[in-house]
Short mmCIF file of C-alpha atoms in Angstrom, two decimals:
data_model
loop_
_atom_site.label_atom_id
_atom_site.label_comp_id
_atom_site.label_asym_id
_atom_site.label_seq_id
_atom_site.Cartn_x
_atom_site.Cartn_y
_atom_site.Cartn_z
CA MET A 23 23.08 -20.95 26.71
CA ARG A 24 20.02 -18.86 27.39
CA LYS A 25 21.85 -15.73 26.31
CA LEU A 26 22.72 -17.45 23.06
CA ALA A 27 19.06 -18.23 22.42
CA ARG A 28 18.15 -14.59 22.88
CA TYR A 29 20.65 -13.43 20.31
CA ALA A 30 19.89 -16.24 17.88
CA PRO A 31 17.54 -14.16 15.66
CA VAL A 32 20.12 -11.39 15.27
CA LEU A 33 22.90 -13.87 14.65
CA PHE A 34 20.94 -15.73 12.03
CA GLY A 35 19.87 -12.46 10.45
CA VAL A 36 23.46 -11.32 10.01
CA LEU A 37 24.44 -14.77 8.77
CA SER A 38 21.63 -14.71 6.28
CA PHE A 39 22.78 -11.42 4.74
CA VAL A 40 26.43 -12.51 4.76
CA PHE A 41 25.39 -15.68 2.96
CA ILE A 42 23.44 -13.72 0.33
CA PHE A 43 26.36 -11.36 -0.27
CA ILE A 44 28.85 -14.21 -0.59
CA VAL A 45 26.70 -16.13 -3.07
CA TRP A 46 26.11 -12.90 -5.00
CA GLU A 47 29.82 -12.08 -5.11
CA MET A 48 30.77 -15.64 -6.17
CA THR A 49 28.15 -15.78 -8.94
CA SER A 50 29.48 -12.53 -10.25
CA ARG A 51 33.20 -13.44 -9.93
CA LEU A 52 32.80 -16.88 -11.49
CA GLN A 53 30.73 -15.36 -14.29
CA LEU A 54 27.85 -17.75 -13.62
CA ILE A 55 25.64 -14.83 -14.49
CA ASN A 56 27.00 -11.95 -16.51
CA PRO A 57 28.22 -9.34 -13.94
CA PHE A 58 26.79 -6.68 -16.23
CA PHE A 59 23.33 -7.74 -15.08
CA ILE A 60 23.84 -8.36 -11.39
CA SER A 61 26.97 -6.34 -10.56
CA SER A 62 28.50 -7.47 -7.25
CA PRO A 63 28.55 -6.35 -3.62
CA THR A 64 32.15 -5.09 -3.84
CA GLU A 65 31.34 -3.05 -6.96
CA ILE A 66 28.31 -1.55 -5.24
CA PHE A 67 30.28 -0.60 -2.13
CA LYS A 68 32.87 1.04 -4.37
CA VAL A 69 30.14 3.08 -6.04
CA LEU A 70 28.62 4.03 -2.69
CA HIS A 71 32.03 5.15 -1.47
CA GLU A 72 32.50 7.34 -4.57
CA GLN A 73 29.05 8.82 -4.23
CA ILE A 74 29.61 9.64 -0.58
CA ILE A 75 32.84 11.47 -1.42
CA SER A 76 31.33 13.39 -4.32
CA GLY A 77 28.29 14.26 -2.24
CA GLU A 78 25.89 12.85 -4.82
CA LEU A 79 24.43 10.34 -2.41
CA PHE A 80 23.53 12.83 0.29
CA GLU A 81 22.13 15.26 -2.24
CA ASN A 82 19.78 12.57 -3.57
CA ILE A 83 18.80 11.52 -0.07
CA GLY A 84 18.19 15.17 0.82
CA VAL A 85 15.91 15.76 -2.16
CA SER A 86 13.92 12.58 -1.62
CA PHE A 87 13.64 13.23 2.09
CA THR A 88 12.34 16.78 1.63
CA GLU A 89 9.67 15.56 -0.75
CA PHE A 90 8.81 12.77 1.63
CA ALA A 91 8.62 15.09 4.64
CA ILE A 92 6.36 17.64 2.94
CA GLY A 93 4.02 15.07 1.40
CA TYR A 94 3.82 12.95 4.53
CA GLY A 95 3.44 15.98 6.82
CA LEU A 96 0.53 17.28 4.76
CA ALA A 97 -0.99 13.80 4.74
CA ILE A 98 -0.89 13.68 8.54
CA ILE A 99 -2.37 17.14 9.03
CA ILE A 100 -5.20 16.70 6.54
CA GLY A 101 -5.70 13.00 7.20
CA VAL A 102 -6.09 13.49 10.95
CA PHE A 103 -8.39 16.47 10.50
CA LEU A 104 -10.72 14.75 8.05
CA GLY A 105 -10.45 11.47 9.93
CA LEU A 106 -11.60 13.13 13.17
CA LEU A 107 -14.53 14.74 11.35
CA MET A 108 -15.47 11.43 9.73
CA GLY A 109 -15.20 9.56 13.00
CA TRP A 110 -17.27 12.04 14.98
CA TYR A 111 -19.95 13.16 12.50
CA LYS A 112 -21.92 10.46 10.72
CA VAL A 113 -22.93 12.80 7.91
CA VAL A 114 -19.33 13.57 7.00
CA ASP A 115 -18.52 9.87 7.18
CA TYR A 116 -21.33 8.94 4.78
CA ALA A 117 -20.52 11.80 2.42
CA LEU A 118 -16.78 11.11 2.11
CA ASP A 119 -16.90 7.33 2.30
CA PRO A 120 -17.26 6.60 -1.45
CA PHE A 121 -14.33 8.87 -2.30
CA VAL A 122 -12.10 7.48 0.42
CA TRP A 123 -12.67 3.87 -0.61
CA THR A 124 -12.15 4.55 -4.29
CA LEU A 125 -8.90 6.29 -3.44
CA TYR A 126 -7.99 3.45 -1.10
CA SER A 127 -8.18 0.78 -3.78
CA ALA A 128 -7.02 2.91 -6.71
CA PRO A 129 -3.43 2.48 -7.92
CA ILE A 130 -2.71 6.11 -7.14
CA ILE A 131 0.45 6.39 -9.19
CA ALA A 132 -1.82 6.10 -12.24
CA PHE A 133 -2.82 9.70 -11.48
CA TYR A 134 0.73 10.72 -12.35
CA PRO A 135 0.04 12.05 -15.89
CA ILE A 136 -2.93 14.06 -14.63
CA LEU A 137 -0.85 15.61 -11.87
CA VAL A 138 1.99 16.40 -14.25
CA LEU A 139 -0.40 18.31 -16.47
CA ILE A 140 -1.70 20.30 -13.52
CA LEU A 141 1.41 20.74 -11.37
CA GLY A 142 4.27 20.28 -13.82
CA LEU A 143 7.22 17.88 -13.71
CA GLY A 144 9.35 17.44 -10.63
CA LYS A 145 8.86 18.20 -6.96
CA PRO A 146 5.21 19.30 -6.70
CA THR A 147 4.00 16.19 -8.52
CA VAL A 148 6.15 13.89 -6.37
CA ILE A 149 4.83 15.57 -3.24
CA ALA A 150 1.23 15.29 -4.45
CA ILE A 151 1.56 11.56 -5.12
CA THR A 152 3.27 10.99 -1.76
CA PHE A 153 0.47 12.89 -0.07
CA LYS A 154 -2.30 11.01 -1.86
CA LEU A 155 -0.80 7.61 -1.08
CA ALA A 156 -0.30 8.29 2.61
CA VAL A 157 -3.38 10.37 3.41
CA VAL A 158 -5.93 7.59 2.91
CA LEU A 159 -4.35 5.29 5.48
CA VAL A 160 -3.98 8.05 8.07
CA LEU A 161 -7.57 9.11 7.50
CA VAL A 162 -9.12 5.65 7.62
CA ASN A 163 -7.22 4.72 10.78
CA THR A 164 -8.03 7.96 12.58
CA ALA A 165 -11.72 7.64 11.74
CA SER A 166 -11.94 4.05 12.89
CA GLY A 167 -10.01 4.96 16.05
CA ILE A 168 -12.69 7.50 16.94
CA LYS A 169 -15.56 5.23 15.91
CA ASN A 170 -14.28 2.35 18.01
CA VAL A 171 -13.92 4.22 21.28
CA ASP A 172 -15.41 2.15 24.07
CA PRO A 173 -19.06 3.33 24.32
CA LEU A 174 -18.95 2.63 28.04
CA LEU A 175 -16.32 5.34 28.54
CA LEU A 176 -18.48 7.81 26.64
CA ARG A 177 -21.56 6.94 28.65
CA VAL A 178 -19.69 7.30 31.93
CA ALA A 179 -18.33 10.69 30.92
CA ARG A 180 -21.77 11.75 29.79
CA SER A 181 -23.33 10.67 33.12
CA PHE A 182 -20.85 12.86 34.91
CA GLY A 183 -22.06 15.80 32.89
CA ALA A 184 -19.43 16.05 30.17
CA GLN A 185 -20.28 18.34 27.27
CA ASN A 186 -19.91 17.23 23.68
CA PHE A 187 -16.58 18.94 23.16
CA GLU A 188 -15.30 17.46 26.42
CA LEU A 189 -16.38 14.02 25.29
CA PHE A 190 -14.40 14.58 22.13
CA PHE A 191 -11.21 16.09 23.54
CA LYS A 192 -10.97 14.20 26.81
CA VAL A 193 -12.30 10.77 25.89
CA ALA A 194 -12.51 10.06 22.17
CA LEU A 195 -9.35 11.79 21.04
CA PRO A 196 -6.92 10.26 23.57
CA ALA A 197 -8.51 6.84 23.20
CA SER A 198 -7.97 6.85 19.45
CA VAL A 199 -4.27 7.80 19.57
CA PRO A 200 -2.95 4.21 19.19
CA MET A 201 -5.05 3.62 16.07
CA MET A 202 -3.88 6.96 14.69
CA ILE A 203 -0.24 6.06 15.24
CA ALA A 204 -0.79 2.73 13.52
CA GLY A 205 -2.11 4.72 10.57
CA PHE A 206 1.00 6.93 10.64
CA ARG A 207 3.19 3.85 10.50
CA LEU A 208 1.35 2.34 7.56
CA GLY A 209 1.42 5.75 5.91
CA VAL A 210 5.23 5.94 6.10
CA GLY A 211 5.62 2.85 3.95
CA ARG A 212 3.19 4.12 1.36
CA ALA A 213 4.68 7.62 1.37
CA LEU A 214 8.16 6.21 0.78
CA MET A 215 6.81 4.15 -2.08
CA GLY A 216 5.14 7.26 -3.47
CA VAL A 217 8.34 9.31 -3.40
CA VAL A 218 10.44 6.66 -5.08
CA ALA A 219 7.86 5.61 -7.67
CA ALA A 220 6.97 9.19 -8.60
CA GLU A 221 10.66 10.05 -8.94
CA LEU A 222 11.14 7.07 -11.25
CA PHE A 223 8.98 8.80 -13.82
CA GLY A 224 9.65 12.43 -14.16
CA SER A 225 12.18 13.73 -11.72
CA THR A 226 15.79 14.69 -12.25
CA ARG A 227 16.99 14.41 -8.66
CA GLY A 228 16.37 12.09 -5.76
CA LEU A 229 16.93 8.41 -5.13
CA GLY A 230 14.15 7.19 -7.40
CA ALA A 231 15.39 9.44 -10.17
CA ALA A 232 18.91 8.05 -9.72
CA ILE A 233 17.62 4.49 -10.04
CA SER A 234 15.74 5.38 -13.18
CA TYR A 235 18.59 7.42 -14.68
CA TYR A 236 21.32 4.82 -14.15
CA GLY A 237 18.87 2.12 -15.25
CA GLY A 238 18.45 3.95 -18.52
CA LEU A 239 22.24 4.08 -18.95
CA LEU A 240 22.44 0.37 -18.08
CA GLU A 241 24.85 1.17 -15.22
CA THR A 242 23.74 -1.69 -13.00
CA SER A 243 26.19 -1.06 -10.15
CA LYS A 244 25.18 2.56 -9.68
CA MET A 245 21.53 1.66 -9.97
CA LEU A 246 21.73 -1.14 -7.41
CA ALA A 247 23.67 1.16 -5.07
CA SER A 248 20.74 3.61 -5.03
CA LEU A 249 18.32 0.73 -4.65
CA ILE A 250 20.19 -0.57 -1.61
CA VAL A 251 20.15 2.88 -0.02
CA VAL A 252 16.39 3.11 -0.60
CA SER A 253 15.95 -0.31 0.94
CA ALA A 254 18.07 0.56 3.98
CA LEU A 255 16.15 3.80 4.53
CA GLY A 256 12.90 1.85 4.30
CA VAL A 257 14.02 -0.62 6.96
CA LEU A 258 15.25 2.20 9.22
CA MET A 259 12.03 4.17 9.03
CA THR A 260 9.74 1.19 9.58
CA GLN A 261 11.78 0.12 12.61
CA ALA A 262 11.79 3.64 14.03
CA LEU A 263 8.04 3.93 13.67
CA SER A 264 7.41 0.57 15.25
CA ALA A 265 9.36 1.83 18.26
CA VAL A 266 7.28 5.03 18.36
CA GLU A 267 4.12 2.98 18.12
CA ALA A 268 5.16 0.73 20.99
CA HIS A 269 5.89 3.83 23.07
CA PHE A 270 2.47 5.38 22.45
CA ASP A 271 0.68 2.15 23.08
CA SER A 272 2.35 1.53 26.43
CA TRP A 273 0.15 3.84 28.49
CA ARG A 274 -2.87 1.79 27.53
CA THR A 275 -3.18 -0.99 30.04
CA GLY A 276 -6.07 -3.24 30.73
CA PRO A 277 -7.82 -6.15 29.16
CA GLU A 278 -8.58 -4.66 25.76
CA THR A 279 -5.01 -4.35 24.49
CA MET B 17 -21.87 6.66 17.42
CA LEU B 18 -23.69 9.34 19.36
CA THR B 19 -27.32 9.77 18.53
CA ARG B 20 -28.24 13.25 19.51
CA ILE B 21 -31.95 13.72 19.49
CA LYS B 22 -32.98 17.18 18.50
CA THR B 23 -36.65 17.70 18.91
CA THR B 24 -36.50 20.92 16.95
CA SER B 25 -35.30 19.42 13.67
CA LYS B 26 -37.87 17.99 11.34
CA ASP B 27 -38.35 14.28 11.33
CA TRP B 28 -37.43 13.66 7.68
CA LEU B 29 -34.24 15.61 8.04
CA LEU B 30 -33.17 13.42 10.91
CA ARG B 31 -33.95 10.29 8.97
CA ALA B 32 -32.09 11.53 5.88
CA LYS B 33 -29.04 12.37 7.98
CA ASN B 34 -28.79 8.80 9.19
CA ASN B 35 -29.28 7.20 5.80
CA ARG B 36 -25.90 6.15 4.47
CA LEU B 37 -27.06 5.40 0.94
CA PHE B 38 -28.84 8.74 0.61
CA ILE B 39 -25.93 10.84 1.86
CA SER B 40 -23.33 8.94 -0.17
CA THR B 41 -25.35 9.20 -3.37
CA LEU B 42 -25.93 12.88 -2.73
CA SER B 43 -22.25 13.66 -2.22
CA VAL B 44 -21.16 11.71 -5.29
CA SER B 45 -23.82 13.41 -7.42
CA ILE B 46 -22.76 16.83 -6.19
CA PHE B 47 -19.18 15.98 -7.12
CA VAL B 48 -20.15 14.85 -10.62
CA ILE B 49 -22.41 17.84 -11.22
CA LEU B 50 -19.76 20.32 -10.08
CA TRP B 51 -17.22 18.56 -12.30
CA GLU B 52 -19.57 18.96 -15.26
CA VAL B 53 -20.72 22.50 -14.53
CA LEU B 54 -17.55 24.28 -13.41
CA PRO B 55 -15.70 23.91 -16.74
CA ARG B 56 -18.89 24.83 -18.62
CA ALA B 57 -19.21 28.02 -16.59
CA GLY B 58 -15.63 28.80 -17.52
CA LEU B 59 -14.37 28.68 -13.93
CA VAL B 60 -11.86 25.89 -14.55
CA ASP B 61 -9.95 25.06 -17.70
CA VAL B 62 -11.51 21.96 -19.20
CA SER B 63 -8.21 20.76 -20.66
CA TYR B 64 -6.88 20.15 -17.12
CA ILE B 65 -9.72 18.31 -15.48
CA SER B 66 -11.94 17.19 -18.36
CA GLN B 67 -15.65 16.57 -17.75
CA PRO B 68 -17.87 13.56 -17.03
CA THR B 69 -19.60 13.74 -20.42
CA ARG B 70 -16.26 14.01 -22.23
CA VAL B 71 -14.85 11.07 -20.28
CA LEU B 72 -17.90 8.98 -21.18
CA ALA B 73 -17.52 9.94 -24.82
CA ALA B 74 -13.83 8.94 -24.69
CA ALA B 75 -14.79 5.66 -23.04
CA PHE B 76 -17.32 4.91 -25.76
CA GLU B 77 -14.78 5.68 -28.46
CA GLU B 78 -12.01 3.60 -26.91
CA MET B 79 -14.26 0.62 -26.27
CA PHE B 80 -16.62 0.46 -29.22
CA VAL B 81 -15.66 2.84 -32.00
CA GLU B 82 -11.92 2.24 -32.18
CA GLY B 83 -11.99 -0.83 -29.97
CA VAL B 84 -8.35 -0.46 -28.85
CA PHE B 85 -9.30 -0.84 -25.19
CA TRP B 86 -9.83 -4.61 -25.21
CA GLY B 87 -6.34 -5.51 -26.45
CA HIS B 88 -4.73 -3.45 -23.69
CA LEU B 89 -7.08 -4.88 -21.08
CA TYR B 90 -6.16 -8.39 -22.19
CA VAL B 91 -2.40 -7.77 -21.82
CA SER B 92 -2.85 -6.21 -18.38
CA PHE B 93 -5.07 -9.06 -17.28
CA ILE B 94 -2.54 -11.69 -18.36
CA GLU B 95 0.27 -9.92 -16.48
CA LEU B 96 -1.84 -9.61 -13.37
CA ALA B 97 -3.11 -13.19 -13.47
CA VAL B 98 0.25 -14.88 -14.17
CA GLY B 99 2.15 -12.76 -11.63
CA PHE B 100 -0.46 -13.24 -8.97
CA ILE B 101 -0.81 -17.00 -9.44
CA LEU B 102 2.98 -17.32 -9.27
CA SER B 103 3.01 -15.38 -6.02
CA LEU B 104 0.37 -17.72 -4.57
CA LEU B 105 2.37 -20.77 -5.64
CA VAL B 106 5.55 -19.42 -4.05
CA GLY B 107 4.14 -17.37 -1.18
CA ILE B 108 1.89 -19.88 0.54
CA PRO B 109 4.36 -22.82 0.73
CA LEU B 110 7.19 -20.50 1.74
CA GLY B 111 4.98 -18.86 4.36
CA LEU B 112 3.98 -22.24 5.78
CA MET B 113 7.60 -23.32 5.90
CA ILE B 114 8.72 -20.18 7.71
CA GLY B 115 5.80 -20.45 10.10
CA LEU B 116 6.40 -24.09 10.93
CA PHE B 117 10.18 -24.31 11.16
CA ARG B 118 12.00 -21.96 13.46
CA LYS B 119 15.34 -22.35 11.66
CA ALA B 120 13.80 -21.35 8.35
CA ARG B 121 12.29 -18.33 10.08
CA TYR B 122 15.59 -17.15 11.52
CA PHE B 123 17.24 -17.45 8.16
CA LEU B 124 14.57 -16.10 5.83
CA ASP B 125 12.96 -13.47 8.04
CA PRO B 126 15.65 -10.74 7.74
CA PRO B 127 15.83 -10.64 3.92
CA LEU B 128 12.05 -10.83 3.72
CA MET B 129 11.70 -7.94 6.17
CA ALA B 130 14.15 -5.91 4.12
CA LEU B 131 12.09 -6.61 1.02
CA TRP B 132 8.91 -5.78 2.96
CA SER B 133 10.21 -2.32 3.90
CA THR B 134 11.65 -1.56 0.48
CA PRO B 135 9.33 0.29 -1.87
CA ARG B 136 9.07 -2.58 -4.33
CA LEU B 137 8.19 -0.36 -7.25
CA ALA B 138 11.82 0.80 -7.13
CA LEU B 139 12.68 -2.63 -8.53
CA ILE B 140 10.96 -1.91 -11.84
CA PRO B 141 14.06 -0.54 -13.65
CA ILE B 142 16.16 -3.55 -12.70
CA PHE B 143 13.47 -5.95 -13.89
CA ILE B 144 13.40 -4.09 -17.19
CA ILE B 145 17.16 -4.63 -17.57
CA TRP B 146 16.88 -8.30 -16.63
CA LEU B 147 13.71 -9.26 -18.44
CA GLY B 148 13.14 -6.68 -21.14
CA VAL B 149 10.32 -4.24 -21.81
CA GLY B 150 7.67 -6.87 -22.52
CA VAL B 151 5.20 -8.83 -20.45
CA GLU B 152 7.86 -10.73 -18.44
CA SER B 153 9.15 -7.72 -16.49
CA LYS B 154 5.59 -6.73 -15.51
CA ILE B 155 4.87 -10.26 -14.32
CA ALA B 156 7.97 -9.98 -12.14
CA VAL B 157 6.80 -6.64 -10.70
CA VAL B 158 3.34 -8.05 -9.95
CA PHE B 159 4.92 -11.12 -8.37
CA VAL B 160 7.30 -9.22 -6.08
CA GLY B 161 4.54 -6.83 -5.07
CA SER B 162 2.07 -9.48 -4.04
CA PHE B 163 4.08 -12.39 -2.68
CA ILE B 164 5.42 -10.53 0.37
CA PRO B 165 2.04 -9.74 2.01
CA ILE B 166 0.99 -13.34 1.33
CA ILE B 167 4.08 -14.77 3.06
CA VAL B 168 3.99 -12.38 6.00
CA ASN B 169 0.31 -12.99 6.70
CA THR B 170 0.60 -16.76 6.34
CA VAL B 171 3.43 -16.76 8.88
CA ALA B 172 1.46 -14.53 11.23
CA GLY B 173 -1.55 -16.83 10.96
CA ILE B 174 0.45 -19.87 11.98
CA ARG B 175 2.18 -18.10 14.82
CA ASP B 176 -1.11 -16.82 16.21
CA ALA B 177 -2.53 -20.33 16.60
CA ASP B 178 -3.99 -20.95 20.04
CA ILE B 179 -1.38 -22.74 22.13
CA SER B 180 -3.94 -24.36 24.42
CA VAL B 181 -5.64 -26.05 21.46
CA ILE B 182 -2.31 -27.51 20.40
CA GLN B 183 -1.59 -28.67 23.94
CA ALA B 184 -5.00 -30.27 24.15
CA ALA B 185 -4.37 -32.10 20.89
CA ARG B 186 -1.00 -33.24 22.20
CA SER B 187 -2.53 -34.60 25.37
CA PHE B 188 -4.75 -36.72 23.21
CA CYS B 189 -1.63 -38.08 21.49
CA ALA B 190 -1.96 -36.17 18.23
CA LYS B 191 1.00 -36.60 15.88
CA LYS B 192 2.88 -33.61 14.58
CA ARG B 193 1.38 -34.13 11.15
CA ASP B 194 -2.13 -34.08 12.57
CA ILE B 195 -1.45 -30.87 14.45
CA VAL B 196 -0.23 -29.20 11.30
CA ILE B 197 -3.07 -30.36 9.07
CA ARG B 198 -5.95 -30.18 11.51
CA ILE B 199 -5.04 -27.22 13.69
CA LEU B 200 -2.37 -24.97 12.23
CA LEU B 201 -3.60 -24.89 8.64
CA PRO B 202 -7.26 -24.13 9.44
CA THR B 203 -6.44 -21.50 12.05
CA SER B 204 -4.02 -19.69 9.77
CA LEU B 205 -6.55 -19.52 6.93
CA PRO B 206 -8.17 -16.17 7.85
CA SER B 207 -4.85 -14.39 8.06
CA MET B 208 -3.73 -16.06 4.82
CA MET B 209 -6.85 -14.76 3.09
CA THR B 210 -6.13 -11.25 4.32
CA GLY B 211 -2.63 -11.55 2.90
CA ILE B 212 -4.04 -12.66 -0.45
CA ARG B 213 -6.41 -9.69 -0.52
CA LEU B 214 -3.63 -7.23 0.33
CA GLY B 215 -1.46 -8.93 -2.27
CA LEU B 216 -4.12 -8.36 -4.93
CA GLY B 217 -4.05 -4.61 -4.31
CA ARG B 218 -0.25 -4.55 -4.52
CA ALA B 219 -0.40 -6.66 -7.66
CA MET B 220 -2.65 -4.14 -9.42
CA MET B 221 -0.41 -1.28 -8.41
CA GLY B 222 2.62 -3.14 -9.72
CA MET B 223 0.93 -3.92 -13.01
CA VAL B 224 -0.13 -0.34 -13.73
CA VAL B 225 3.09 1.31 -12.63
CA GLY B 226 5.23 -1.25 -14.45
CA GLU B 227 3.32 -0.61 -17.64
CA MET B 228 3.53 3.13 -17.16
CA TYR B 229 7.28 2.98 -16.72
CA VAL B 230 8.21 1.15 -19.92
CA SER B 231 6.00 -1.13 -21.98
CA THR B 232 4.45 -1.62 -25.36
CA LYS B 233 0.90 -2.49 -24.40
CA GLY B 234 -1.51 -2.46 -21.47
CA LEU B 235 -3.74 -0.09 -19.51
CA GLY B 236 -0.80 1.67 -17.86
CA TYR B 237 0.81 2.14 -21.27
CA GLN B 238 -2.35 3.85 -22.51
CA ILE B 239 -2.46 6.13 -19.44
CA MET B 240 1.10 7.26 -20.12
CA GLN B 241 0.61 7.65 -23.89
CA TYR B 242 -2.50 9.78 -23.57
CA GLY B 243 -0.94 11.70 -20.69
CA GLU B 244 2.02 12.69 -22.82
CA ALA B 245 -0.35 13.67 -25.64
CA TYR B 246 -2.29 15.91 -23.22
CA ARG B 247 -5.52 14.02 -23.87
CA MET B 248 -7.15 14.31 -20.48
CA ASP B 249 -10.49 12.69 -21.37
CA GLN B 250 -8.83 9.41 -22.27
CA VAL B 251 -6.40 9.56 -19.34
CA ILE B 252 -9.22 9.97 -16.86
CA PHE B 253 -11.20 7.17 -18.47
CA TYR B 254 -8.31 4.72 -18.09
CA VAL B 255 -7.43 5.88 -14.58
CA ALA B 256 -11.07 5.61 -13.53
CA PHE B 257 -11.36 2.17 -15.09
CA VAL B 258 -8.27 0.91 -13.27
CA SER B 259 -9.39 2.47 -9.97
CA LEU B 260 -12.92 1.10 -10.14
CA SER B 261 -11.76 -2.37 -11.10
CA GLY B 262 -9.29 -2.21 -8.21
CA PHE B 263 -12.20 -1.34 -5.96
CA ALA B 264 -14.33 -4.15 -7.40
CA ILE B 265 -11.57 -6.75 -7.11
CA THR B 266 -10.60 -5.96 -3.51
CA ASN B 267 -14.26 -5.75 -2.53
CA SER B 268 -15.13 -9.13 -3.98
CA ALA B 269 -12.02 -10.61 -2.34
CA ARG B 270 -13.29 -9.23 0.96
CA ASN B 271 -16.75 -10.75 0.39
CA LEU B 272 -15.24 -14.10 -0.51
CA GLU B 273 -13.11 -13.89 2.62
CA ASN B 274 -16.15 -13.23 4.80
CA ARG B 275 -18.14 -16.04 3.24
CA LEU B 276 -15.33 -18.59 3.53
CA LEU B 277 -14.72 -17.68 7.15
CA LYS B 278 -18.29 -17.85 8.37
CA TRP B 279 -17.63 -21.15 10.13
CA LYS B 280 -15.15 -19.41 12.41
CA GLU B 281 -17.72 -17.40 14.28
CA GLY B 282 -19.91 -20.36 15.26
#
């Protein structure tokens, strides 16, 4: 009985999706809603099967993933670097603060036409938008990780004669890792959104481009197939990063966590 | 965080370095001046990055000479307002239900989590097919963008309620209804407010991107139109307007949040 209770969430989760698919299929079969608009799960699986055989699916995933990896990688490198500077030096913090917060609350995809004019259509623009969306979160989290290091730890280290760079590398940096990782996780979601949304507009390849292209042709099944793949990738990545986060947080024991 | 006292540096320099307003103003002014001067000196092509004076001129023209700005602002505002109010009306009751009833949580959590991890802007094309290129599809985008953070945070607020307070209430024979109204609802309010604030940001993003994708009117429509016509001054004006109003809206939501939650600290 206890075992059953442990698996209840998983069981209900599966049931919930099965229920959605059955209702969806029935609505489509019984023509309650025109199948042209909503397609149906069986149609979508057929399309996915075709796309796997023709290689189209993996090509799109490959393109989107490359753009994601480059944009997100750059966001981590630059975000961590600037975040550390902002966390450690007050002057840098004060100087960059207005820009960071404007970028934080700006709907960044609105910069798309500007970026197209500067970088051209296609990959570079997608990467730039991905980068811009993810970098702010990484930066803000890294900076606040450094700023919120326990002052007691710093004072102890200082009393034992630690130099400034030792304070930074041996105390502040390790202590801010969990916050940083949390920023990475939030950044993944935003970066994924950046890739897909930027591809919707002006790309010819990639998952977002496929959604947009088939949408324009009114091929609902093919469009929903790409959408479901995007959704599945999103779930996978968020889960993976939550696991990473839990791993990095585990060394931190004590009352404050 | 670390105040290093250097006796060698002059006193005013030290004070200036610790003055947030001074440093921030300085850095923004440097940015604006460089932006104005670099194209004038011929170092950067003005047609790519425009200039502050040109952007201001474009703003003046759009707002007061031609006056086209207000109509687009109105359409965007309606989309944002209707979509966001709908998401409050759906999100909060649904969030409360999921938070209070375990069965509802088991059943609704997985699809909600899937929707939470999906980049919701990818839904724009399907909304266009379902609802057309007009205002309705943008309302749908705004709604889907903002109702998820509201639900998730409402649920989290209820689940984080202090168990010992509930047990204390039970010992004093509180009914289930009393526990919900007097304990769970008030304690979940802060988290709910955070969800509403996050939702507002998502709502703005949805509005602009939806309009940029396909539409006939609105701020995002203008951004795309001018972008395709290579008119950088106007593009930057609209992008700046949307960004600054995003900043203003989220900031005032944060202030409201802090003011409403003052009682909590006492």
